[in-house]
């Protein structure tokens, strides 16, 4: 079975697959809607072979469908007919949860994604728990995302931004009682002198998480003629998605 993985972000849509593990990047931005994303992904992957699709979505997801419009993209994502447009079985997951799944090493893990906005998810003994922490109040009437998202970085500079990242990690780790924190997203690479319990996530985590969504699942579609289903990865624990 071959999987196409689509990781939707506020700056780029990253697309990879079982066979094409290095993602291609499609510019996104505040005007991109679901139809534009679909058309551009189909054009960019013409000729790729895949049986099903994983989509990492920058917002809440319920029953493999977006629940709310994204904050950093255009409108029109909730009611779009994704399965019909792509012609393949599709699984949706929050984009931070997909990255978390790709970087999970067992136990209780908090994931924070510092990109255009702030993504968050937790994996609790193998169960993926998407979180929406970005717009909770933090300081001075501003949210977590306003401090450590891209706007906060550009407004406050690297030094103060790094201090806020560490402070927010400390607060959330204490509140959620997690064993370790994986810091991902495009700006994670700007951090330095991190505590031992904080890990910079690999760039491949989102893609790995998208592939894992279809592993060890009896409902997965059979491989297309001429392809062979691959064995499930040997993970430390079999991840389960929350409802």
PDB file of C-alpha atoms in Angstrom, residues 11-225:
ATOM      1  CA  UNK A  11       3.451  29.155   4.243  1.00  0.00           C
ATOM      2  CA  UNK A  12       3.710  25.910   2.259  1.00  0.00           C
ATOM      3  CA  UNK A  13       1.814  22.730   1.511  1.00  0.00           C
ATOM      4  CA  UNK A  14       4.332  19.889   1.734  1.00  0.00           C
ATOM      5  CA  UNK A  15       3.637  16.753  -0.276  1.00  0.00           C
ATOM      6  CA  UNK A  16       5.433  13.410  -0.126  1.00  0.00           C
ATOM      7  CA  UNK A  17       4.601   9.725  -0.445  1.00  0.00           C
ATOM      8  CA  UNK A  18       5.734   6.228   0.373  1.00  0.00           C
ATOM      9  CA  UNK A  19       7.982   6.341  -2.705  1.00  0.00           C
ATOM     10  CA  UNK A  20       8.853  10.064  -2.673  1.00  0.00           C
ATOM     11  CA  UNK A  21       9.994  10.720   0.886  1.00  0.00           C
ATOM     12  CA  UNK A  22      11.593  14.121   0.249  1.00  0.00           C
ATOM     13  CA  UNK A  23       8.623  16.498   0.189  1.00  0.00           C
ATOM     14  CA  UNK A  24       7.907  19.000  -2.525  1.00  0.00           C
ATOM     15  CA  UNK A  25       6.722  22.439  -1.380  1.00  0.00           C
ATOM     16  CA  UNK A  26       3.747  24.299  -2.815  1.00  0.00           C
ATOM     17  CA  UNK A  27       3.368  27.950  -1.686  1.00  0.00           C
ATOM     18  CA  UNK A  28       0.178  28.498   0.306  1.00  0.00           C
ATOM     19  CA  UNK A  29      -0.668  31.715   2.199  1.00  0.00           C
ATOM     20  CA  UNK A  30      -3.749  33.590   3.435  1.00  0.00           C
ATOM     21  CA  UNK A  31      -5.766  33.244   0.199  1.00  0.00           C
ATOM     22  CA  UNK A  32      -5.327  29.518  -0.490  1.00  0.00           C
ATOM     23  CA  UNK A  33      -8.533  27.489  -0.266  1.00  0.00           C
ATOM     24  CA  UNK A  34      -9.186  23.739  -0.433  1.00  0.00           C
ATOM     25  CA  UNK A  35      -9.908  23.703  -4.157  1.00  0.00           C
ATOM     26  CA  UNK A  36      -6.661  25.489  -4.987  1.00  0.00           C
ATOM     27  CA  UNK A  37      -4.726  23.137  -2.715  1.00  0.00           C
ATOM     28  CA  UNK A  38      -6.271  20.075  -4.351  1.00  0.00           C
ATOM     29  CA  UNK A  39      -5.635  21.268  -7.899  1.00  0.00           C
ATOM     30  CA  UNK A  40      -2.028  22.179  -7.168  1.00  0.00           C
ATOM     31  CA  UNK A  41      -1.294  18.924  -5.336  1.00  0.00           C
ATOM     32  CA  UNK A  42      -2.795  16.855  -8.163  1.00  0.00           C
ATOM     33  CA  UNK A  43      -0.749  18.782 -10.714  1.00  0.00           C
ATOM     34  CA  UNK A  44       2.468  18.453  -8.701  1.00  0.00           C
ATOM     35  CA  UNK A  45       2.015  14.706  -8.151  1.00  0.00           C
ATOM     36  CA  UNK A  46       0.857  13.725 -11.629  1.00  0.00           C
ATOM     37  CA  UNK A  47       2.368  10.319 -12.334  1.00  0.00           C
ATOM     38  CA  UNK A  48       2.829   9.378  -8.663  1.00  0.00           C
ATOM     39  CA  UNK A  49       1.387   6.022  -7.602  1.00  0.00           C
ATOM     40  CA  UNK A  50      -0.582   5.942  -4.336  1.00  0.00           C
ATOM     41  CA  UNK A  51      -3.575   4.090  -2.910  1.00  0.00           C
ATOM     42  CA  UNK A  52      -4.728   6.458  -0.140  1.00  0.00           C
ATOM     43  CA  UNK A  53      -4.057   9.902   1.306  1.00  0.00           C
ATOM     44  CA  UNK A  54      -3.193  11.377   4.705  1.00  0.00           C
ATOM     45  CA  UNK A  55      -3.881  15.088   5.165  1.00  0.00           C
ATOM     46  CA  UNK A  56      -2.408  17.103   8.034  1.00  0.00           C
ATOM     47  CA  UNK A  57      -4.795  20.027   8.549  1.00  0.00           C
ATOM     48  CA  UNK A  58      -3.997  23.247  10.473  1.00  0.00           C
ATOM     49  CA  UNK A  59      -7.094  23.195  12.651  1.00  0.00           C
ATOM     50  CA  UNK A  60      -9.416  20.875  14.591  1.00  0.00           C
ATOM     51  CA  UNK A  61     -10.437  17.630  12.893  1.00  0.00           C
ATOM     52  CA  UNK A  62     -13.322  15.302  13.783  1.00  0.00           C
ATOM     53  CA  UNK A  63     -14.156  12.024  12.024  1.00  0.00           C
ATOM     54  CA  UNK A  64     -11.652  12.632   9.227  1.00  0.00           C
ATOM     55  CA  UNK A  65     -13.097  16.048   8.390  1.00  0.00           C
ATOM     56  CA  UNK A  66     -12.085  19.656   9.190  1.00  0.00           C
ATOM     57  CA  UNK A  67     -14.205  21.165  11.959  1.00  0.00           C
ATOM     58  CA  UNK A  68     -13.222  24.830  11.539  1.00  0.00           C
ATOM     59  CA  UNK A  69     -11.616  27.091   8.948  1.00  0.00           C
ATOM     60  CA  UNK A  70      -7.828  27.564   9.354  1.00  0.00           C
ATOM     61  CA  UNK A  71      -6.521  30.824  10.808  1.00  0.00           C
ATOM     62  CA  UNK A  72      -3.665  31.349   8.333  1.00  0.00           C
ATOM     63  CA  UNK A  73      -5.319  30.291   5.053  1.00  0.00           C
ATOM     64  CA  UNK A  74      -8.364  31.231   3.002  1.00  0.00           C
ATOM     65  CA  UNK A  75     -11.934  30.020   3.582  1.00  0.00           C
ATOM     66  CA  UNK A  76     -13.758  27.053   2.048  1.00  0.00           C
ATOM     67  CA  UNK A  77     -12.081  24.088   3.760  1.00  0.00           C
ATOM     68  CA  UNK A  78     -14.915  22.624   5.818  1.00  0.00           C
ATOM     69  CA  UNK A  79     -17.402  21.503   3.143  1.00  0.00           C
ATOM     70  CA  UNK A  80     -15.006  20.684   0.305  1.00  0.00           C
ATOM     71  CA  UNK A  81     -15.480  17.143  -1.190  1.00  0.00           C
ATOM     72  CA  UNK A  82     -11.903  15.917  -0.696  1.00  0.00           C
ATOM     73  CA  UNK A  83     -12.456  12.216  -1.454  1.00  0.00           C
ATOM     74  CA  UNK A  84     -14.304  13.020  -4.683  1.00  0.00           C
ATOM     75  CA  UNK A  85     -11.684  15.557  -5.773  1.00  0.00           C
ATOM     76  CA  UNK A  86      -8.740  13.223  -5.155  1.00  0.00           C
ATOM     77  CA  UNK A  87     -10.538   9.984  -6.025  1.00  0.00           C
ATOM     78  CA  UNK A  88      -8.833   8.128  -3.160  1.00  0.00           C
ATOM     79  CA  UNK A  89      -9.626   7.183   0.452  1.00  0.00           C
ATOM     80  CA  UNK A  90      -8.570  10.039   2.731  1.00  0.00           C
ATOM     81  CA  UNK A  91      -7.718  10.397   6.390  1.00  0.00           C
ATOM     82  CA  UNK A  92      -7.575  13.803   8.044  1.00  0.00           C
ATOM     83  CA  UNK A  93      -5.604  14.554  11.190  1.00  0.00           C
ATOM     84  CA  UNK A  94      -4.574  17.807  12.813  1.00  0.00           C
ATOM     85  CA  UNK A  95      -1.201  18.804  11.341  1.00  0.00           C
ATOM     86  CA  UNK A  96       0.490  19.067  14.737  1.00  0.00           C
ATOM     87  CA  UNK A  97      -0.872  15.645  15.683  1.00  0.00           C
ATOM     88  CA  UNK A  98       0.572  14.209  12.466  1.00  0.00           C
ATOM     89  CA  UNK A  99       4.009  15.637  13.285  1.00  0.00           C
ATOM     90  CA  UNK A 100       3.695  14.382  16.846  1.00  0.00           C
ATOM     91  CA  UNK A 101       2.907  10.884  15.629  1.00  0.00           C
ATOM     92  CA  UNK A 102       5.997  10.898  13.418  1.00  0.00           C
ATOM     93  CA  UNK A 103       8.273  11.869  16.317  1.00  0.00           C
ATOM     94  CA  UNK A 104       6.747   9.697  19.023  1.00  0.00           C
ATOM     95  CA  UNK A 105       9.137   7.454  20.989  1.00  0.00           C
ATOM     96  CA  UNK A 106       6.779   6.173  23.665  1.00  0.00           C
ATOM     97  CA  UNK A 107       5.450   7.422  27.003  1.00  0.00           C
ATOM     98  CA  UNK A 108       3.770  10.799  27.372  1.00  0.00           C
ATOM     99  CA  UNK A 109       4.925  13.327  24.802  1.00  0.00           C
ATOM    100  CA  UNK A 110       3.918  16.933  24.159  1.00  0.00           C
ATOM    101  CA  UNK A 111       4.453  18.336  20.673  1.00  0.00           C
ATOM    102  CA  UNK A 112       4.652  22.060  19.923  1.00  0.00           C
ATOM    103  CA  UNK A 113       5.005  23.287  16.356  1.00  0.00           C
ATOM    104  CA  UNK A 114       6.456  26.788  15.986  1.00  0.00           C
ATOM    105  CA  UNK A 115       5.750  27.822  12.418  1.00  0.00           C
ATOM    106  CA  UNK A 116       3.434  30.466  10.996  1.00  0.00           C
ATOM    107  CA  UNK A 117       1.204  29.773  13.989  1.00  0.00           C
ATOM    108  CA  UNK A 118       1.505  27.396  16.935  1.00  0.00           C
ATOM    109  CA  UNK A 119       0.446  23.766  16.611  1.00  0.00           C
ATOM    110  CA  UNK A 120       0.071  21.452  19.581  1.00  0.00           C
ATOM    111  CA  UNK A 121      -0.685  17.813  20.303  1.00  0.00           C
ATOM    112  CA  UNK A 122      -0.003  15.203  22.953  1.00  0.00           C
ATOM    113  CA  UNK A 123       0.511  11.460  22.699  1.00  0.00           C
ATOM    114  CA  UNK A 124      -0.442   9.666  25.884  1.00  0.00           C
ATOM    115  CA  UNK A 125       0.846   6.087  25.990  1.00  0.00           C
ATOM    116  CA  UNK A 126       0.164   5.604  22.270  1.00  0.00           C
ATOM    117  CA  UNK A 127      -3.084   7.582  21.959  1.00  0.00           C
ATOM    118  CA  UNK A 128      -2.891  10.774  19.870  1.00  0.00           C
ATOM    119  CA  UNK A 129      -4.653  13.728  21.514  1.00  0.00           C
ATOM    120  CA  UNK A 130      -4.909  16.825  19.288  1.00  0.00           C
ATOM    121  CA  UNK A 131      -4.764  20.086  21.252  1.00  0.00           C
ATOM    122  CA  UNK A 132      -5.746  23.680  20.451  1.00  0.00           C
ATOM    123  CA  UNK A 133      -3.484  25.718  22.723  1.00  0.00           C
ATOM    124  CA  UNK A 134      -2.465  28.441  20.275  1.00  0.00           C
ATOM    125  CA  UNK A 135      -5.226  30.925  21.057  1.00  0.00           C
ATOM    126  CA  UNK A 136      -5.340  30.531  24.822  1.00  0.00           C
ATOM    127  CA  UNK A 137      -4.353  33.687  26.741  1.00  0.00           C
ATOM    128  CA  UNK A 138      -0.699  33.908  27.777  1.00  0.00           C
ATOM    129  CA  UNK A 139       0.526  37.395  28.779  1.00  0.00           C
ATOM    130  CA  UNK A 140      -0.521  41.027  28.411  1.00  0.00           C
ATOM    131  CA  UNK A 141      -3.756  40.121  26.656  1.00  0.00           C
ATOM    132  CA  UNK A 142      -1.935  38.103  23.992  1.00  0.00           C
ATOM    133  CA  UNK A 143      -2.061  34.411  23.183  1.00  0.00           C
ATOM    134  CA  UNK A 144       0.587  31.703  23.099  1.00  0.00           C
ATOM    135  CA  UNK A 145       0.633  31.929  19.301  1.00  0.00           C
ATOM    136  CA  UNK A 146       1.082  35.692  19.329  1.00  0.00           C
ATOM    137  CA  UNK A 147       4.221  35.259  21.435  1.00  0.00           C
ATOM    138  CA  UNK A 148       5.918  32.276  19.769  1.00  0.00           C
ATOM    139  CA  UNK A 149       4.343  32.091  16.325  1.00  0.00           C
ATOM    140  CA  UNK A 150       5.982  33.816  13.373  1.00  0.00           C
ATOM    141  CA  UNK A 151       4.439  37.195  14.199  1.00  0.00           C
ATOM    142  CA  UNK A 152       5.898  37.053  17.708  1.00  0.00           C
ATOM    143  CA  UNK A 153       9.330  36.163  16.375  1.00  0.00           C
ATOM    144  CA  UNK A 154       9.330  39.030  13.899  1.00  0.00           C
ATOM    145  CA  UNK A 155       7.985  41.542  16.428  1.00  0.00           C
ATOM    146  CA  UNK A 156      10.113  40.655  19.453  1.00  0.00           C
ATOM    147  CA  UNK A 157      13.357  39.278  17.955  1.00  0.00           C
ATOM    148  CA  UNK A 158      15.100  35.953  18.445  1.00  0.00           C
ATOM    149  CA  UNK A 159      16.392  36.501  21.985  1.00  0.00           C
ATOM    150  CA  UNK A 160      13.048  37.342  23.576  1.00  0.00           C
ATOM    151  CA  UNK A 161      11.250  34.814  21.360  1.00  0.00           C
ATOM    152  CA  UNK A 162      13.547  32.006  22.577  1.00  0.00           C
ATOM    153  CA  UNK A 163      12.930  33.000  26.195  1.00  0.00           C
ATOM    154  CA  UNK A 164       9.172  32.822  25.635  1.00  0.00           C
ATOM    155  CA  UNK A 165       9.443  29.409  23.937  1.00  0.00           C
ATOM    156  CA  UNK A 166      11.256  27.970  26.971  1.00  0.00           C
ATOM    157  CA  UNK A 167       8.791  29.586  29.380  1.00  0.00           C
ATOM    158  CA  UNK A 168       5.775  28.201  27.505  1.00  0.00           C
ATOM    159  CA  UNK A 169       7.332  24.737  27.270  1.00  0.00           C
ATOM    160  CA  UNK A 170       7.943  24.762  31.027  1.00  0.00           C
ATOM    161  CA  UNK A 171       4.371  25.831  31.820  1.00  0.00           C
ATOM    162  CA  UNK A 172       2.726  23.338  29.480  1.00  0.00           C
ATOM    163  CA  UNK A 173       4.937  20.426  30.485  1.00  0.00           C
ATOM    164  CA  UNK A 174       4.044  21.008  34.125  1.00  0.00           C
ATOM    165  CA  UNK A 175       0.336  21.352  33.372  1.00  0.00           C
ATOM    166  CA  UNK A 176       0.105  18.284  31.119  1.00  0.00           C
ATOM    167  CA  UNK A 177       2.551  16.098  33.095  1.00  0.00           C
ATOM    168  CA  UNK A 178       4.431  14.861  30.036  1.00  0.00           C
ATOM    169  CA  UNK A 179       7.764  13.029  29.978  1.00  0.00           C
ATOM    170  CA  UNK A 180       9.337  15.039  27.170  1.00  0.00           C
ATOM    171  CA  UNK A 181       8.590  17.709  24.577  1.00  0.00           C
ATOM    172  CA  UNK A 182       9.217  17.584  20.834  1.00  0.00           C
ATOM    173  CA  UNK A 183       9.591  21.038  19.302  1.00  0.00           C
ATOM    174  CA  UNK A 184       8.841  21.139  15.592  1.00  0.00           C
ATOM    175  CA  UNK A 185       7.821  23.600  12.912  1.00  0.00           C
ATOM    176  CA  UNK A 186       9.885  25.810  10.676  1.00  0.00           C
ATOM    177  CA  UNK A 187      11.275  27.988  13.466  1.00  0.00           C
ATOM    178  CA  UNK A 188      12.333  25.242  15.879  1.00  0.00           C
ATOM    179  CA  UNK A 189      15.795  25.321  14.310  1.00  0.00           C
ATOM    180  CA  UNK A 190      16.305  28.805  15.773  1.00  0.00           C
ATOM    181  CA  UNK A 191      16.385  27.446  19.322  1.00  0.00           C
ATOM    182  CA  UNK A 192      19.598  26.741  21.232  1.00  0.00           C
ATOM    183  CA  UNK A 193      20.636  25.543  24.696  1.00  0.00           C
ATOM    184  CA  UNK A 194      17.513  23.455  25.139  1.00  0.00           C
ATOM    185  CA  UNK A 195      16.921  21.388  28.305  1.00  0.00           C
ATOM    186  CA  UNK A 196      17.566  17.659  27.973  1.00  0.00           C
ATOM    187  CA  UNK A 197      13.860  16.831  27.972  1.00  0.00           C
ATOM    188  CA  UNK A 198      13.189  19.026  24.902  1.00  0.00           C
ATOM    189  CA  UNK A 199      13.946  17.539  21.482  1.00  0.00           C
ATOM    190  CA  UNK A 200      14.015  19.277  18.106  1.00  0.00           C
ATOM    191  CA  UNK A 201      11.775  17.245  15.804  1.00  0.00           C
ATOM    192  CA  UNK A 202      13.134  15.908  12.532  1.00  0.00           C
ATOM    193  CA  UNK A 203      11.945  17.525   9.304  1.00  0.00           C
ATOM    194  CA  UNK A 204      10.582  14.136   8.245  1.00  0.00           C
ATOM    195  CA  UNK A 205       8.250  13.747  11.235  1.00  0.00           C
ATOM    196  CA  UNK A 206       5.122  15.020   9.480  1.00  0.00           C
ATOM    197  CA  UNK A 207       5.646  12.652   6.563  1.00  0.00           C
ATOM    198  CA  UNK A 208       6.404   9.720   8.865  1.00  0.00           C
ATOM    199  CA  UNK A 209       3.259  10.487  10.852  1.00  0.00           C
ATOM    200  CA  UNK A 210       1.135  10.565   7.706  1.00  0.00           C
ATOM    201  CA  UNK A 211       2.446   7.165   6.666  1.00  0.00           C
ATOM    202  CA  UNK A 212       1.756   5.712  10.116  1.00  0.00           C
ATOM    203  CA  UNK A 213      -1.922   6.645   9.873  1.00  0.00           C
ATOM    204  CA  UNK A 214      -2.492   3.751   7.481  1.00  0.00           C
ATOM    205  CA  UNK A 215      -0.223   1.153   9.079  1.00  0.00           C
ATOM    206  CA  UNK A 216      -1.601  -1.814  11.025  1.00  0.00           C
ATOM    207  CA  UNK A 217      -5.134  -0.992   9.850  1.00  0.00           C
ATOM    208  CA  UNK A 218      -7.499  -3.595   8.400  1.00  0.00           C
ATOM    209  CA  UNK A 219      -9.660  -0.884   6.824  1.00  0.00           C
ATOM    210  CA  UNK A 220      -6.802   0.294   4.615  1.00  0.00           C
ATOM    211  CA  UNK A 221      -7.452  -0.161   0.876  1.00  0.00           C
ATOM    212  CA  UNK A 222      -5.631  -2.932  -0.990  1.00  0.00           C
ATOM    213  CA  UNK A 223      -2.598  -1.950  -3.006  1.00  0.00           C
ATOM    214  CA  UNK A 224      -3.152  -1.150  -6.656  1.00  0.00           C
ATOM    215  CA  UNK A 225      -2.386  -3.824  -9.230  1.00  0.00           C
TER     216      UNK A 225
END
